[in-house]
Amino acid sequence: MVIKLDSDFEILRFSDSIYEKITVEIQYKGEQIAQINQDKGHHNFEIEFFVDYIEPNFIPKFRLSDFIIALNKAQEILLEDNHID
């Protein structure tokens, strides 16, 4: 599942083998910038930020409000996943 936002952010729901439950990845302009996991429960989501990018000149600079929208959408996806279980 990929959700594209108007702000160049993308939210990807997927299963990462290092986590027990579904995670979401946040990408900006095609670069993975963060991953949110729910292994500690749906009230204790954890976010991991990435600093190794494919494009060496990539600078993760964007509007704060756009990033907050992306974070909220990612959280919504994880909460929906918990509701399904």
CSV table of C-alpha atoms in Angstrom, one decimal:
chain,number,residue,atom,x,y,z
A,1,MET,CA,0.0,0.0,0.0
A,2,VAL,CA,1.4,3.4,-1.1
A,3,ILE,CA,-0.2,6.7,-0.3
A,4,LYS,CA,1.1,9.7,-2.2
A,5,LEU,CA,0.6,13.1,-0.7
A,6,ASP,CA,0.6,16.4,-2.6
A,7,SER,CA,3.8,17.5,-0.7
A,8,ASP,CA,6.2,14.9,-2.3
A,9,PHE,CA,5.8,12.6,0.7
A,10,GLU,CA,4.8,9.0,0.3
A,11,ILE,CA,3.6,6.6,3.0
A,12,LEU,CA,4.3,2.9,2.5
A,13,ARG,CA,2.7,0.3,4.7
A,14,PHE,CA,4.8,-2.9,4.8
A,15,SER,CA,6.1,-5.8,6.9
A,16,ASP,CA,9.7,-5.4,7.9
A,17,SER,CA,11.3,-8.6,9.1
A,18,ILE,CA,13.0,-7.0,12.0
A,19,TYR,CA,9.6,-6.0,13.5
A,20,GLU,CA,6.8,-8.2,14.7
A,21,LYS,CA,4.0,-6.0,13.4
A,22,ILE,CA,3.3,-3.9,10.3
A,23,THR,CA,5.4,-0.8,9.9
A,24,VAL,CA,5.1,2.3,7.8
A,25,GLU,CA,7.9,4.1,5.9
A,26,ILE,CA,7.9,7.8,5.1
A,27,GLN,CA,9.6,8.8,1.9
A,28,TYR,CA,10.3,12.3,0.7
A,29,LYS,CA,11.0,12.8,-3.0
A,30,GLY,CA,11.7,9.0,-3.3
A,31,GLU,CA,14.1,8.9,-0.4
A,32,GLN,CA,13.4,6.9,2.8
A,33,ILE,CA,13.6,9.4,5.7
A,34,ALA,CA,11.8,7.5,8.5
A,35,GLN,CA,10.1,4.3,9.6
A,36,ILE,CA,7.4,4.0,12.3
A,37,ASN,CA,6.9,0.7,14.1
A,38,GLN,CA,4.2,-0.4,16.5
A,39,ASP,CA,6.0,-3.3,18.3
A,40,LYS,CA,5.5,-1.7,21.7
A,41,GLY,CA,1.7,-1.2,21.2
A,42,HIS,CA,-0.6,1.2,19.4
A,43,HIS,CA,0.0,3.9,22.0
A,44,ASN,CA,3.7,3.6,21.9
A,45,PHE,CA,4.7,4.0,18.2
A,46,GLU,CA,8.4,4.5,17.6
A,47,ILE,CA,10.0,6.5,14.8
A,48,GLU,CA,13.4,5.8,13.4
A,49,PHE,CA,15.0,8.5,11.2
A,50,PHE,CA,17.4,7.5,8.4
A,51,VAL,CA,20.4,9.5,7.3
A,52,ASP,CA,21.9,7.3,4.5
A,53,TYR,CA,20.3,8.4,1.3
A,54,ILE,CA,20.5,7.0,-2.2
A,55,GLU,CA,21.1,10.4,-3.7
A,56,PRO,CA,24.3,11.8,-2.1
A,57,ASN,CA,23.1,15.4,-2.6
A,58,PHE,CA,19.6,14.8,-1.1
A,59,ILE,CA,18.8,17.2,1.7
A,60,PRO,CA,15.6,16.3,3.7
A,61,LYS,CA,14.3,19.9,3.9
A,62,PHE,CA,10.6,20.4,3.8
A,63,ARG,CA,7.7,22.4,5.3
A,64,LEU,CA,7.0,21.3,8.9
A,65,SER,CA,3.3,21.3,8.3
A,66,ASP,CA,3.7,18.9,5.4
A,67,PHE,CA,5.8,16.6,7.5
A,68,ILE,CA,3.2,16.7,10.3
A,69,ILE,CA,0.5,15.7,7.8
A,70,ALA,CA,2.7,12.8,6.6
A,71,LEU,CA,3.2,11.7,10.2
A,72,ASN,CA,-0.5,11.9,11.0
A,73,LYS,CA,-1.3,9.8,7.9
A,74,ALA,CA,1.3,7.2,8.9
A,75,GLN,CA,-0.2,7.0,12.4
A,76,GLU,CA,-3.7,6.7,10.9
A,77,ILE,CA,-2.5,3.7,8.8
A,78,LEU,CA,-1.0,2.0,11.8
A,79,LEU,CA,-4.1,2.6,13.9
A,80,GLU,CA,-6.3,1.2,11.1
A,81,ASP,CA,-4.1,-1.9,11.1
A,82,ASN,CA,-4.6,-2.3,14.8
A,83,HIS,CA,-8.4,-2.0,14.4
A,84,ILE,CA,-8.4,-4.8,11.8
A,85,ASP,CA,-6.5,-7.2,14.1
